[in-house]
Short mmCIF file of C-alpha atoms in Angstrom, two decimals:
data_model
loop_
_atom_site.label_atom_id
_atom_site.label_comp_id
_atom_site.label_asym_id
_atom_site.label_seq_id
_atom_site.Cartn_x
_atom_site.Cartn_y
_atom_site.Cartn_z
CA MET A 1 1.87 9.61 -33.52
CA ALA A 2 -0.05 6.98 -35.46
CA GLU A 3 -3.30 7.97 -37.09
CA PHE A 4 -6.27 5.66 -37.49
CA LYS A 5 -7.18 5.16 -41.12
CA LEU A 6 -10.36 3.25 -40.27
CA SER A 7 -13.59 5.01 -39.48
CA PRO A 8 -15.21 3.89 -36.22
CA PHE A 9 -18.46 3.50 -38.15
CA ARG A 10 -16.96 1.41 -40.94
CA THR A 11 -18.51 -1.79 -39.58
CA THR A 12 -21.91 -0.13 -39.31
CA ARG A 13 -21.77 0.98 -42.94
CA LEU A 14 -20.60 -2.47 -43.99
CA VAL A 15 -23.49 -4.16 -42.17
CA GLN A 16 -25.95 -1.63 -43.61
CA SER A 17 -24.75 -2.36 -47.13
CA GLN A 18 -24.97 -6.12 -46.51
CA ILE A 19 -28.51 -5.78 -45.15
CA GLN A 20 -29.46 -3.67 -48.17
CA GLU A 21 -27.98 -6.32 -50.47
CA PHE A 22 -29.94 -9.01 -48.61
CA LEU A 23 -33.18 -7.03 -49.04
CA ASP A 24 -32.38 -6.59 -52.74
CA VAL A 25 -31.88 -10.36 -53.06
CA VAL A 26 -35.26 -10.97 -51.42
CA SER A 27 -36.92 -8.45 -53.76
CA MET A 28 -35.35 -10.00 -56.85
CA ALA A 29 -36.39 -13.49 -55.70
CA ILE A 30 -39.98 -12.31 -55.23
CA LEU A 31 -40.01 -10.83 -58.72
CA ALA A 32 -38.55 -14.02 -60.21
CA TYR A 33 -41.16 -16.08 -58.34
CA GLN A 34 -43.97 -13.86 -59.61
CA GLU A 35 -42.70 -13.93 -63.20
CA GLY A 36 -42.19 -17.69 -63.00
CA MET A 37 -45.70 -18.29 -61.70
CA ILE A 38 -47.24 -16.14 -64.42
CA ALA A 39 -45.21 -17.94 -67.08
CA TYR A 40 -46.17 -21.31 -65.61
CA LEU A 41 -49.88 -20.49 -65.50
CA LYS A 42 -49.83 -19.18 -69.08
CA GLU A 43 -47.57 -21.73 -70.76
CA GLY A 44 -47.08 -24.63 -68.37
CA TRP A 45 -43.68 -25.86 -67.21
CA THR A 46 -41.41 -24.52 -69.94
CA GLU A 47 -37.82 -23.40 -70.14
CA THR A 48 -38.90 -19.99 -68.81
CA ALA A 49 -40.28 -21.53 -65.63
CA GLU A 50 -37.14 -23.66 -65.26
CA ASP A 51 -34.97 -20.54 -65.63
CA LYS A 52 -36.99 -18.78 -62.94
CA LEU A 53 -36.53 -21.77 -60.64
CA GLN A 54 -32.76 -21.55 -61.14
CA GLN A 55 -32.84 -17.81 -60.41
CA ILE A 56 -34.88 -18.33 -57.23
CA SER A 57 -32.46 -21.05 -56.10
CA ALA A 58 -29.48 -18.76 -56.70
CA PHE A 59 -31.15 -15.93 -54.78
CA GLU A 60 -31.95 -18.29 -51.91
CA THR A 61 -28.33 -19.46 -51.74
CA ARG A 62 -27.06 -15.88 -51.84
CA GLY A 63 -29.54 -14.89 -49.12
CA ASP A 64 -28.34 -17.72 -46.86
CA GLY A 65 -24.75 -16.58 -47.25
CA LEU A 66 -25.56 -12.94 -46.58
CA ARG A 67 -27.67 -13.75 -43.51
CA SER A 68 -24.85 -15.82 -42.10
CA THR A 69 -22.25 -13.11 -42.76
CA ILE A 70 -24.46 -10.39 -41.31
CA GLY A 71 -25.13 -12.46 -38.18
CA LEU A 72 -21.44 -13.10 -37.61
CA THR A 73 -20.60 -9.42 -38.04
CA LEU A 74 -23.45 -8.25 -35.82
CA TYR A 75 -22.57 -10.52 -32.92
CA SER A 76 -18.80 -10.19 -33.14
CA GLU A 77 -18.30 -6.50 -33.92
CA MET A 78 -21.40 -4.53 -32.96
CA LEU A 79 -22.06 -3.10 -29.52
CA LEU A 80 -25.80 -3.62 -29.06
CA PRO A 81 -26.64 -7.35 -28.94
CA ASP A 82 -30.37 -6.73 -28.32
CA THR A 83 -30.67 -4.76 -31.53
CA SER A 84 -28.60 -7.37 -33.33
CA ALA A 85 -31.02 -10.10 -32.24
CA ASP A 86 -33.99 -8.12 -33.57
CA ILE A 87 -32.30 -7.53 -36.91
CA LEU A 88 -31.29 -11.18 -37.22
CA SER A 89 -34.80 -12.31 -36.37
CA LEU A 90 -36.20 -10.19 -39.19
CA LEU A 91 -33.54 -11.42 -41.61
CA SER A 92 -34.25 -15.02 -40.61
CA GLU A 93 -37.94 -14.58 -41.35
CA LEU A 94 -37.13 -13.10 -44.77
CA ASP A 95 -34.70 -15.96 -45.41
CA HIS A 96 -37.47 -18.39 -44.49
CA LEU A 97 -39.59 -16.70 -47.18
CA LEU A 98 -36.81 -17.35 -49.71
CA ASP A 99 -36.67 -21.00 -48.61
CA ARG A 100 -40.43 -21.40 -49.02
CA MET A 101 -40.52 -19.77 -52.46
CA ASN A 102 -37.72 -22.04 -53.62
CA GLY A 103 -39.43 -25.10 -52.15
CA HIS A 104 -42.85 -24.28 -53.58
CA PHE A 105 -41.52 -23.57 -57.04
CA THR A 106 -39.45 -26.75 -56.96
CA LEU A 107 -42.55 -28.78 -56.04
CA LEU A 108 -44.48 -27.08 -58.82
CA GLY A 109 -41.79 -28.21 -61.26
CA ILE A 110 -42.00 -31.77 -59.97
CA GLU A 111 -45.80 -32.00 -60.01
CA LYS A 112 -46.38 -29.95 -63.17
CA SER A 113 -50.04 -29.45 -62.33
CA GLU A 114 -52.34 -28.23 -65.09
CA PHE A 115 -54.86 -25.43 -64.75
CA PRO A 116 -57.95 -24.79 -66.86
CA ALA A 117 -57.43 -22.48 -69.84
CA ALA A 118 -60.30 -20.26 -68.66
CA CYS A 119 -58.42 -19.40 -65.48
CA CYS A 120 -57.66 -15.69 -65.21
CA VAL A 121 -53.87 -15.47 -64.80
CA SER A 122 -53.40 -11.78 -64.13
CA ALA A 123 -55.71 -11.22 -61.15
CA PRO A 124 -58.46 -13.74 -60.41
CA ARG A 125 -61.49 -12.14 -58.84
CA ARG A 126 -64.79 -13.57 -57.75
CA SER A 127 -66.56 -11.06 -60.00
CA CYS A 128 -64.56 -12.03 -63.09
CA ALA A 129 -66.73 -13.98 -65.56
CA ARG A 130 -63.72 -15.89 -66.91
CA CYS A 131 -62.81 -17.11 -63.42
CA SER A 132 -66.22 -18.39 -62.44
CA SER A 133 -64.96 -21.95 -62.82
CA CYS A 134 -61.94 -21.17 -60.64
CA TRP A 135 -64.02 -19.82 -57.79
CA ALA A 136 -66.94 -22.22 -58.05
CA ARG A 137 -67.63 -23.99 -54.80
#
């Protein structure tokens, strides 16, 4: 008698690992975006900011591929399509976040706007004396 070598939950574990990888990609893109923005505000558009843009673009591309793969697996091999739709909706929203970060940082590189030197880079607050020019109305 033939034995099954595949676990019935193999697909579930595969999808879980892909979703976790997707979430890791989103987290790494957010960190790259944050580091890039801080570098840009401190130094202007330098090689560091350009490197962060390339990292964000790579994360966005990887996220698109993962979302597509996860969607295909969910709809073709999983049993609960309602749950699959909810998961894909969440992943699509996170992928949209990746798209927006990539787009915004790309536009920042094109425009290369300048900010006043007195601007508080770490955490602007209305009560910060250094940021009074930033928050002046």
